[in-house]
PDB file of C-alpha atoms in Angstrom:
ATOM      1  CA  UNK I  87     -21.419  -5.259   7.961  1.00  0.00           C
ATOM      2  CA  UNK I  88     -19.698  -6.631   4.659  1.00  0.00           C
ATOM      3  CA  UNK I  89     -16.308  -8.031   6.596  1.00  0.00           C
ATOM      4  CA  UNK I  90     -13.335  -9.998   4.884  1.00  0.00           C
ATOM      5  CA  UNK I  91     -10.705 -11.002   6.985  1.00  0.00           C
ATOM      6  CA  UNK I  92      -7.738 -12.738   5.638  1.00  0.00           C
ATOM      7  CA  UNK I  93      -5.243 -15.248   7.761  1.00  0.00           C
ATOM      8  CA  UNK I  94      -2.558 -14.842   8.193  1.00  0.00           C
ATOM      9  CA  UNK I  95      -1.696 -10.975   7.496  1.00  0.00           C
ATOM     10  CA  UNK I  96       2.156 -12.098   7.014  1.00  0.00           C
ATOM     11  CA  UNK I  97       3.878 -14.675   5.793  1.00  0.00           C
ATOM     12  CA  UNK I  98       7.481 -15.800   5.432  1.00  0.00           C
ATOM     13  CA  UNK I  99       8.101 -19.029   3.725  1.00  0.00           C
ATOM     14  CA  UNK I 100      11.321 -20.895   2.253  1.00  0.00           C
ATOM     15  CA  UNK I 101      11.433 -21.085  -1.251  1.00  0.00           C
ATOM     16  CA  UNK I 102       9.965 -24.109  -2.827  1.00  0.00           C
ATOM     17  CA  UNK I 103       7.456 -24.696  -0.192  1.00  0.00           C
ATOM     18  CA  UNK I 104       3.779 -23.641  -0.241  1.00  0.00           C
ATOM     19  CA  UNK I 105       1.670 -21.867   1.180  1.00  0.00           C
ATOM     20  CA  UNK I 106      -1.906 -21.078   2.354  1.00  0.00           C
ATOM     21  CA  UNK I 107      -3.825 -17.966   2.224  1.00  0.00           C
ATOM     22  CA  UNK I 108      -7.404 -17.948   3.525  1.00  0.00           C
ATOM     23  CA  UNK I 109     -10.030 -15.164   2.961  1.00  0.00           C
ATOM     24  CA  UNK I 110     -13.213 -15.569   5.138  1.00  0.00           C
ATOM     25  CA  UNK I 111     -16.737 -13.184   4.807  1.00  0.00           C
ATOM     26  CA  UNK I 112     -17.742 -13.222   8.499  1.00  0.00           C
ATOM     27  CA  UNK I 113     -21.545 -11.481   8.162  1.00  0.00           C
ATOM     28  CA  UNK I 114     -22.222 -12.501   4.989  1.00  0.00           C
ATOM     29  CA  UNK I 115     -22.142 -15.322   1.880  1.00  0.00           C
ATOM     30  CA  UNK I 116     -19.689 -14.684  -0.211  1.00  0.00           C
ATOM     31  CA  UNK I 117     -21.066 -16.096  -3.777  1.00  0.00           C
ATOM     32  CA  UNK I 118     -17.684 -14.667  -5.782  1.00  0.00           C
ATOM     33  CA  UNK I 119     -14.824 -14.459  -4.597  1.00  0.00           C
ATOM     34  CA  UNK I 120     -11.784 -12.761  -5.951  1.00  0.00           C
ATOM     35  CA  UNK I 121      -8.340 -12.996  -5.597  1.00  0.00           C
ATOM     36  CA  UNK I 122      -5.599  -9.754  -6.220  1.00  0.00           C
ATOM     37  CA  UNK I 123      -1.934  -9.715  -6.199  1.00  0.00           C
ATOM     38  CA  UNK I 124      -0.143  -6.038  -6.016  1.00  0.00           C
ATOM     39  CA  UNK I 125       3.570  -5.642  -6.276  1.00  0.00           C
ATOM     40  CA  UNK I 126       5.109  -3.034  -4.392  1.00  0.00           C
ATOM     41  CA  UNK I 127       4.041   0.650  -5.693  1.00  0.00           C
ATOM     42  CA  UNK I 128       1.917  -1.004  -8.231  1.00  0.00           C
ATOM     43  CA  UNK I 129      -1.331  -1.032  -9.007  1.00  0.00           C
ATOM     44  CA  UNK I 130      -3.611  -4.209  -7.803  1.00  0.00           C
ATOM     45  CA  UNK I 131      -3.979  -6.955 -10.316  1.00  0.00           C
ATOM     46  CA  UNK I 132      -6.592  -9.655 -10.356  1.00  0.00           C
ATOM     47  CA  UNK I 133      -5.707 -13.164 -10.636  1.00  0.00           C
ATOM     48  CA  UNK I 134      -8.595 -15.005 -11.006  1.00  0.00           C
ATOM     49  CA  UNK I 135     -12.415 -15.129 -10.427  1.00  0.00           C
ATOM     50  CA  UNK I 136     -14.119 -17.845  -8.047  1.00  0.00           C
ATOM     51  CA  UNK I 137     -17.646 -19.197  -7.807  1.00  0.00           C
ATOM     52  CA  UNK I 138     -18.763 -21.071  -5.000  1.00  0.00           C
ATOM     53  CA  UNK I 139     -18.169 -24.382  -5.618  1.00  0.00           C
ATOM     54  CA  UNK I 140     -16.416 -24.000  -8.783  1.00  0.00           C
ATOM     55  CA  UNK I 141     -13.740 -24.498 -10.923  1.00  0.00           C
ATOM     56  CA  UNK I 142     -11.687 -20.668 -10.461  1.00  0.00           C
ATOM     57  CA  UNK I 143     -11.781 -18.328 -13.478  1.00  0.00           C
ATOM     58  CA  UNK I 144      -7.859 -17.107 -14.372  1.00  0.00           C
ATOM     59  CA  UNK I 145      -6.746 -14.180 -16.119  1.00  0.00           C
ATOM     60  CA  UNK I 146      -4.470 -13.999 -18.528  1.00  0.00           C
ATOM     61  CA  UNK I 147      -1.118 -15.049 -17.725  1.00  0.00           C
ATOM     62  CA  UNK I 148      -1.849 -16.641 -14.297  1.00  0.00           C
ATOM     63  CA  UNK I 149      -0.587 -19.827 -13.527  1.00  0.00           C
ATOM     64  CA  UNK I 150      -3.662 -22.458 -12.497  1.00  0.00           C
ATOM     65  CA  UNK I 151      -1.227 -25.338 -11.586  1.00  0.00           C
ATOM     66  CA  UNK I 152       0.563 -22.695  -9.398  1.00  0.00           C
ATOM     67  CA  UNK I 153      -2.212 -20.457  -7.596  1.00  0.00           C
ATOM     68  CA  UNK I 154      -4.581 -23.027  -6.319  1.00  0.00           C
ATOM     69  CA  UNK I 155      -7.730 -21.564  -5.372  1.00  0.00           C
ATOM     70  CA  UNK I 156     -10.984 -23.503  -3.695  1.00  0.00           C
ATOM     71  CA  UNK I 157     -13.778 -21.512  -2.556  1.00  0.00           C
ATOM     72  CA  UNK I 158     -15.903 -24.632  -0.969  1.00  0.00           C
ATOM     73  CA  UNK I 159     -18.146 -22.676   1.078  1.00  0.00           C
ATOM     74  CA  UNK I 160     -19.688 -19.355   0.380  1.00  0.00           C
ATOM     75  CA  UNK I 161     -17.749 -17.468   3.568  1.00  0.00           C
ATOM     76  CA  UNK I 162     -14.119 -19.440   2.603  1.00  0.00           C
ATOM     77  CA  UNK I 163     -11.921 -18.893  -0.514  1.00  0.00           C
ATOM     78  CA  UNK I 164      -8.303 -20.358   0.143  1.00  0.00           C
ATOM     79  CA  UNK I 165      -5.235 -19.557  -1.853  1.00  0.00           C
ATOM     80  CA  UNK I 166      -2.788 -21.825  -2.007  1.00  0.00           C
ATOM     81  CA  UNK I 167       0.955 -21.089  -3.941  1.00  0.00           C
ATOM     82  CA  UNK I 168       2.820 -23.897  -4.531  1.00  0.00           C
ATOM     83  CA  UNK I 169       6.384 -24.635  -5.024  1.00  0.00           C
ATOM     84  CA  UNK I 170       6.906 -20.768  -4.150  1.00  0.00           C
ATOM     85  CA  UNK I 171       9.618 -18.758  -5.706  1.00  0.00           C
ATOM     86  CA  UNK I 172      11.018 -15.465  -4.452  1.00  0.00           C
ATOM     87  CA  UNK I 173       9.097 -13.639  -7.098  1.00  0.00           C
ATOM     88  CA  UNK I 174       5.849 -14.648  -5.726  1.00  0.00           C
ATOM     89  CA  UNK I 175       6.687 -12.880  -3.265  1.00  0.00           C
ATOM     90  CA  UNK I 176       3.986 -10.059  -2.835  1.00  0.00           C
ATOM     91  CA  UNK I 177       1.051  -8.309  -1.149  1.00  0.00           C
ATOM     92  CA  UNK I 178      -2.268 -10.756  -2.092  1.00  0.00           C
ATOM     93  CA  UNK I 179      -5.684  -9.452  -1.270  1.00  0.00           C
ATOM     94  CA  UNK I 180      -8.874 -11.257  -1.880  1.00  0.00           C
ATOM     95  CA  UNK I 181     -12.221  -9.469  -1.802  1.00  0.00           C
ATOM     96  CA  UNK I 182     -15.443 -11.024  -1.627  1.00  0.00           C
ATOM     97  CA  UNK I 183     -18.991 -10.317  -3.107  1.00  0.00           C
ATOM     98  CA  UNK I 184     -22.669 -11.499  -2.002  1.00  0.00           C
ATOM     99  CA  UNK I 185     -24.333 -10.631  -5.370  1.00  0.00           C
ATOM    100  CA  UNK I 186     -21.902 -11.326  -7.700  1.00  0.00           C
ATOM    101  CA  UNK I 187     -21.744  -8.039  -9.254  1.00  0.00           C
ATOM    102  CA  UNK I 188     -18.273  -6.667  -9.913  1.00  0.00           C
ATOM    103  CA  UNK I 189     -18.895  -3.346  -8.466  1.00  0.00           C
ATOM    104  CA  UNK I 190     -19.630  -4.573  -5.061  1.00  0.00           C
ATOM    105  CA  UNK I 191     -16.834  -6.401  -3.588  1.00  0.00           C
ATOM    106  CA  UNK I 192     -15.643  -5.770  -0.177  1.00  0.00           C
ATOM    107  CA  UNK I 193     -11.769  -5.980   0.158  1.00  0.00           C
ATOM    108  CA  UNK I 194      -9.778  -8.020   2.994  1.00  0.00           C
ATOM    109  CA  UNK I 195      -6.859  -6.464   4.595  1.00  0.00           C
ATOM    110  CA  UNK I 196      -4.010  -8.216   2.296  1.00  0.00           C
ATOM    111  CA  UNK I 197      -1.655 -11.124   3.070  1.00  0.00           C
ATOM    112  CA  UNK I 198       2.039 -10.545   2.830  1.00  0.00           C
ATOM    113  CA  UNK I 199       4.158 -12.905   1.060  1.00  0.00           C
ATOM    114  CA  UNK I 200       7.760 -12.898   1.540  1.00  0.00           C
ATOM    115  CA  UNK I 201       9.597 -16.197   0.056  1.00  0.00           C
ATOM    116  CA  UNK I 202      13.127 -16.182   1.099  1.00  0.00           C
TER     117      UNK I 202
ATOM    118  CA  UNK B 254      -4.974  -6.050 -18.223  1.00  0.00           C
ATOM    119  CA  UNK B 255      -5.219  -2.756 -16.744  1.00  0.00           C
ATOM    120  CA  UNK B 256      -7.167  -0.432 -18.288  1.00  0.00           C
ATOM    121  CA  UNK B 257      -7.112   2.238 -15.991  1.00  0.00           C
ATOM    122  CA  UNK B 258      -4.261   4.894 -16.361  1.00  0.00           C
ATOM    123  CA  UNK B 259      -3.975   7.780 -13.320  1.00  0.00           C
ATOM    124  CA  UNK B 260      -2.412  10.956 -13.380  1.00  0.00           C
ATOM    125  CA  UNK B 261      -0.278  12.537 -11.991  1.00  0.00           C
ATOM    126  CA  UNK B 262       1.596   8.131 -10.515  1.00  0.00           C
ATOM    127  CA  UNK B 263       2.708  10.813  -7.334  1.00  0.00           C
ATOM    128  CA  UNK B 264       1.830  14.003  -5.867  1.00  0.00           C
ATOM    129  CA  UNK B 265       2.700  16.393  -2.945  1.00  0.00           C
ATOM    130  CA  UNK B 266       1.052  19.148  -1.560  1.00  0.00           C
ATOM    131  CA  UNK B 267       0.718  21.384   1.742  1.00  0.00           C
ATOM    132  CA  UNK B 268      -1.690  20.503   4.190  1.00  0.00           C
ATOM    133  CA  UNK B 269      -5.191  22.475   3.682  1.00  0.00           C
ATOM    134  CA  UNK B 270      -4.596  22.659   0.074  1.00  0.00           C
ATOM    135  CA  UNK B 271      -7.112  20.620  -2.620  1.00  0.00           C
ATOM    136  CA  UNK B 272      -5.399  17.615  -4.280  1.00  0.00           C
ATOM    137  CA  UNK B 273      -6.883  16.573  -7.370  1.00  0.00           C
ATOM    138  CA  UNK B 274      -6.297  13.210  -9.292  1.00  0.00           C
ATOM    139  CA  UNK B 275      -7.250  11.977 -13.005  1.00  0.00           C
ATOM    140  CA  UNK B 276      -8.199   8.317 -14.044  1.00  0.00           C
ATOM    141  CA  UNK B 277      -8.536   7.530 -17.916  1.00  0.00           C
ATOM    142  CA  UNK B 278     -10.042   4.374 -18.778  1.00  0.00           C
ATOM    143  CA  UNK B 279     -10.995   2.676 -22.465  1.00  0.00           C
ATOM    144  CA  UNK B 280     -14.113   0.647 -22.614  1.00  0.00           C
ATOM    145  CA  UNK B 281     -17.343   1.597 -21.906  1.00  0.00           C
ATOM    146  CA  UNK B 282     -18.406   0.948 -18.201  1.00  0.00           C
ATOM    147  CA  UNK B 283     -21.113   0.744 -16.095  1.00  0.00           C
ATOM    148  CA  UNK B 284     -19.680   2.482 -12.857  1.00  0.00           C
ATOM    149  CA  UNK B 285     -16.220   3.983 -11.375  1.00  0.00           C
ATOM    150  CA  UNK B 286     -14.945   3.377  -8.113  1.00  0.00           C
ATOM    151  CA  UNK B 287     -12.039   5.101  -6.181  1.00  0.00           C
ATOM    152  CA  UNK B 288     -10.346   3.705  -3.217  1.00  0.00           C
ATOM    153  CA  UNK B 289      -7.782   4.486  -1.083  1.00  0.00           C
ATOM    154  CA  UNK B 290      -5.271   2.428   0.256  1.00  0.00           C
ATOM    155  CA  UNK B 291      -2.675   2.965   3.111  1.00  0.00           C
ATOM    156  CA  UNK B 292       0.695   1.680   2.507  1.00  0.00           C
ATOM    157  CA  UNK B 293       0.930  -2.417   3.257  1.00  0.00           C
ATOM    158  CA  UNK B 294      -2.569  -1.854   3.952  1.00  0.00           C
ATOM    159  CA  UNK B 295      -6.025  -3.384   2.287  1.00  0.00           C
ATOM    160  CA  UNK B 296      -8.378  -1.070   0.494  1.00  0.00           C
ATOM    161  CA  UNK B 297     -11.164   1.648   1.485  1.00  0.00           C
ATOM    162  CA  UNK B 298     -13.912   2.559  -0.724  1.00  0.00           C
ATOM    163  CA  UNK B 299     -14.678   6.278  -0.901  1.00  0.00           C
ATOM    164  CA  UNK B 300     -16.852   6.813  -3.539  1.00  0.00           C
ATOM    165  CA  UNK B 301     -18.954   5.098  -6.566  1.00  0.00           C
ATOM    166  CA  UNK B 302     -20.149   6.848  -9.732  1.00  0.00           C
ATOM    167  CA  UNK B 303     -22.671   5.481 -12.096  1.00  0.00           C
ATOM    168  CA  UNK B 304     -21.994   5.888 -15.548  1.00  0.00           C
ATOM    169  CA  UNK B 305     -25.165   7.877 -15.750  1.00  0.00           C
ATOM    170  CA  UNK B 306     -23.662  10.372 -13.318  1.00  0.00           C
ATOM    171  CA  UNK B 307     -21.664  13.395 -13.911  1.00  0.00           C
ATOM    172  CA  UNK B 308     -20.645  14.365 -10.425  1.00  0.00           C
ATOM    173  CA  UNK B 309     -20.740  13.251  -6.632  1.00  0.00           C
ATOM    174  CA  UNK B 310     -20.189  14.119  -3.570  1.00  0.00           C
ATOM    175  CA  UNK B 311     -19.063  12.721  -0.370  1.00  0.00           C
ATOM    176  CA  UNK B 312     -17.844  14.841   2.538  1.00  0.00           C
ATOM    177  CA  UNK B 313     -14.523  16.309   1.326  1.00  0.00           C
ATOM    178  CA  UNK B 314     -14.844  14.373  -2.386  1.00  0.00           C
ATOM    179  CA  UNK B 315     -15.306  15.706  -5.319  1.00  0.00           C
ATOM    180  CA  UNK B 316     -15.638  13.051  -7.975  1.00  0.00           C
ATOM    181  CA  UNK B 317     -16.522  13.520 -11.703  1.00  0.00           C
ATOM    182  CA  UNK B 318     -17.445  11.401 -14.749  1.00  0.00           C
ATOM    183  CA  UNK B 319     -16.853  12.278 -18.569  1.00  0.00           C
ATOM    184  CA  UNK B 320     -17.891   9.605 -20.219  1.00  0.00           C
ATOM    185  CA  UNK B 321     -17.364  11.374 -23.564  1.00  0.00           C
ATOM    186  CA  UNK B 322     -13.683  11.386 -22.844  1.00  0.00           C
ATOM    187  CA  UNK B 323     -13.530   7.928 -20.645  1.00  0.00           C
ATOM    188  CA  UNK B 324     -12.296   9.972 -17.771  1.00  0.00           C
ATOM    189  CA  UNK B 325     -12.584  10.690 -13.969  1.00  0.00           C
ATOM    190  CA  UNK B 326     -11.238  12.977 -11.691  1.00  0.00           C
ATOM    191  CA  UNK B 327     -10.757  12.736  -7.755  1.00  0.00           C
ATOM    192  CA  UNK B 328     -10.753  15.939  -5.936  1.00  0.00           C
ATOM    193  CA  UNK B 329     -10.257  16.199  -2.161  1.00  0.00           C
ATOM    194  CA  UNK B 330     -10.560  19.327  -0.581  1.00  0.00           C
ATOM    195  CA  UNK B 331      -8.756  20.817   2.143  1.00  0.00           C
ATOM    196  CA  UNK B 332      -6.316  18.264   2.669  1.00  0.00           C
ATOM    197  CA  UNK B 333      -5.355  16.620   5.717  1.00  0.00           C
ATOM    198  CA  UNK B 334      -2.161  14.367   6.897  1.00  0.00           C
ATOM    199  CA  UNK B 335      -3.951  11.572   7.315  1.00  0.00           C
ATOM    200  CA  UNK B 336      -4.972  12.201   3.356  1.00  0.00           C
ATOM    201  CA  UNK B 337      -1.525  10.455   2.383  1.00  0.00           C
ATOM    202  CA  UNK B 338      -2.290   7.592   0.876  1.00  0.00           C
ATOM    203  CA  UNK B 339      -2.415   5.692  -3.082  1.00  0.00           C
ATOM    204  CA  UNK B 340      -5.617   6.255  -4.742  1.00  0.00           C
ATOM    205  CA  UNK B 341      -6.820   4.163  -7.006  1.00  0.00           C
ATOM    206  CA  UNK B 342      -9.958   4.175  -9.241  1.00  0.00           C
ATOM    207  CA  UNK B 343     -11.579   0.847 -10.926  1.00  0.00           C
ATOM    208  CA  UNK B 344     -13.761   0.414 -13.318  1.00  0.00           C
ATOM    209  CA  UNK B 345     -16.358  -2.335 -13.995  1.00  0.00           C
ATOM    210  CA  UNK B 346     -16.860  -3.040 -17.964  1.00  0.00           C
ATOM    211  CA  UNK B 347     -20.402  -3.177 -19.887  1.00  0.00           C
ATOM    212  CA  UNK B 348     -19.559  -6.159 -21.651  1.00  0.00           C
ATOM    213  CA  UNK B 349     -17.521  -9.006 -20.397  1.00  0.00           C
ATOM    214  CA  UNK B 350     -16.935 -10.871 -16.854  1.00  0.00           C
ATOM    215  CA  UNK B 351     -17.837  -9.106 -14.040  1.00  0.00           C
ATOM    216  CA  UNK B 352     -14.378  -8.202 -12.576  1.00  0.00           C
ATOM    217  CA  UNK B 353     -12.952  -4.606 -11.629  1.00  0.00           C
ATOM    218  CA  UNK B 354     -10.243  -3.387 -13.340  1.00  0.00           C
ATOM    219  CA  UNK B 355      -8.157  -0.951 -11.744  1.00  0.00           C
ATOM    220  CA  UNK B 356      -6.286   2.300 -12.550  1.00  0.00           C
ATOM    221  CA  UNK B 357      -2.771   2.683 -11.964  1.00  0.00           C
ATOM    222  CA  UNK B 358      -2.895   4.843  -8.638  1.00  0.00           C
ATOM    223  CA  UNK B 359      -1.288   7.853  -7.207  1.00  0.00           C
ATOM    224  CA  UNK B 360       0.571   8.210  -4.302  1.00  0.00           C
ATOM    225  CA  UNK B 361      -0.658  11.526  -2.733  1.00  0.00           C
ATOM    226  CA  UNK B 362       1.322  12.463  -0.105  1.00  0.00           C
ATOM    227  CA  UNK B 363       0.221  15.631   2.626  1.00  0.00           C
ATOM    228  CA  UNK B 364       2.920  17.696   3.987  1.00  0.00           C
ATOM    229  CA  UNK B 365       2.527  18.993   7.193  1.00  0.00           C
TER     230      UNK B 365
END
């Protein structure tokens, strides 16, 4: 049990375009969701905090206008970067949580982001 | 911000030897988690520790808590190939959102 999938697994876009990350709980309902972004040989940092249907909570330093997240159902978080730069370019990994508590998330398997 | 700092960021050791990593951390917490994660791969949780809990074990992990001196250590015994991997602990805070905040990692790697 506890399964996050994320679609795709890679992804190659031109810069200035956007793109589309989805993270999915398949056997269970996901009421947080959170969203990770981990440069190469780094350590994984978290972008921002969502609650079934609501607003996202950013951290510091994370671009709302840019990183579009909607989490409309409690199995589906999407993250959407827009107007993508080659910086964004990165390993994103959601994780997803049934109670809400921090210490019991259960990690997808990580979208790569190349932007050319 | 990260609050978790690991030591040693890389190590290598023989195969059947113990590999042992440290995690420092600065706020109080309720529990620590360490995870492994395969390179361009998502995570895998090994192990939790309550912050009411000194010491656990899991199979071939060793994992303690000083809570005294905000610290961790990861030990895995009789290491294996398929050992080679980043670890990385994270912590979830007393006070404030309910988010994990995680260490820096090492990068173990087993040679044959």
């Amino acid at each position: 049990g506890a399964v996050v999938s994320q679609h795709p697994s890679r992804v190659i876009c031109k810069s200035g375009t956007s793109v589309k990350i989805e993270c999915r709980s398949l056997d269970f309902q996901a009421t947080t969701m959170f969203w990770y972004r981990q440069f190469p040989k780094q350590s994984l940092m978290l972008m921002a905090t969502s609650n079934e249907g609501s607003k996202a909570t950013y951290e510091q330093g994370v671009e709302k206008d840019k990183f579009l997240i909607n989490h409309a159902s409690l199995t589906l978080s999407t993250l959407t970067v827009t107007s993508a730069h080659p910086e964004d370019s990165s390993f994103y990994i959601c994780s997803a949580s049934d109670r809400g508590f921090a210490y019991e998330q259960y990690f997808g398997p990580g979208t790569r982001l190349t932007v050319t | 911000s990260q609050q978790g700092e690991e030591d040693p960021q890389a190590l290598s050791i023989q195969e059947g030897e113990n590999a042992t990593m440290n995690c420092s951390y600065k706020t109080s917490i309720n529990n620590l988690q360490w995870y492994r994660q395969n390179s361009g791969r998502g995570l895998v949780h090994l192990i939790l520790i309550r912050s009411n809990e000194r010491e656990k074990h899991s199979g071939r992990l060793r994992v303690t808590l000083d809570t005294s001196k905000k610290s961790s250590s990861l030990l895995i015994t009789a290491s294996r190939a398929a050992d080679t991997a980043s670890y990385f602990c994270a912590t979830d805070a007393i006070q404030g959102a309910q988010k994990l905040v995680f260490g820096q990692g090492t990068r173990l790697t087993i040679n044959p």
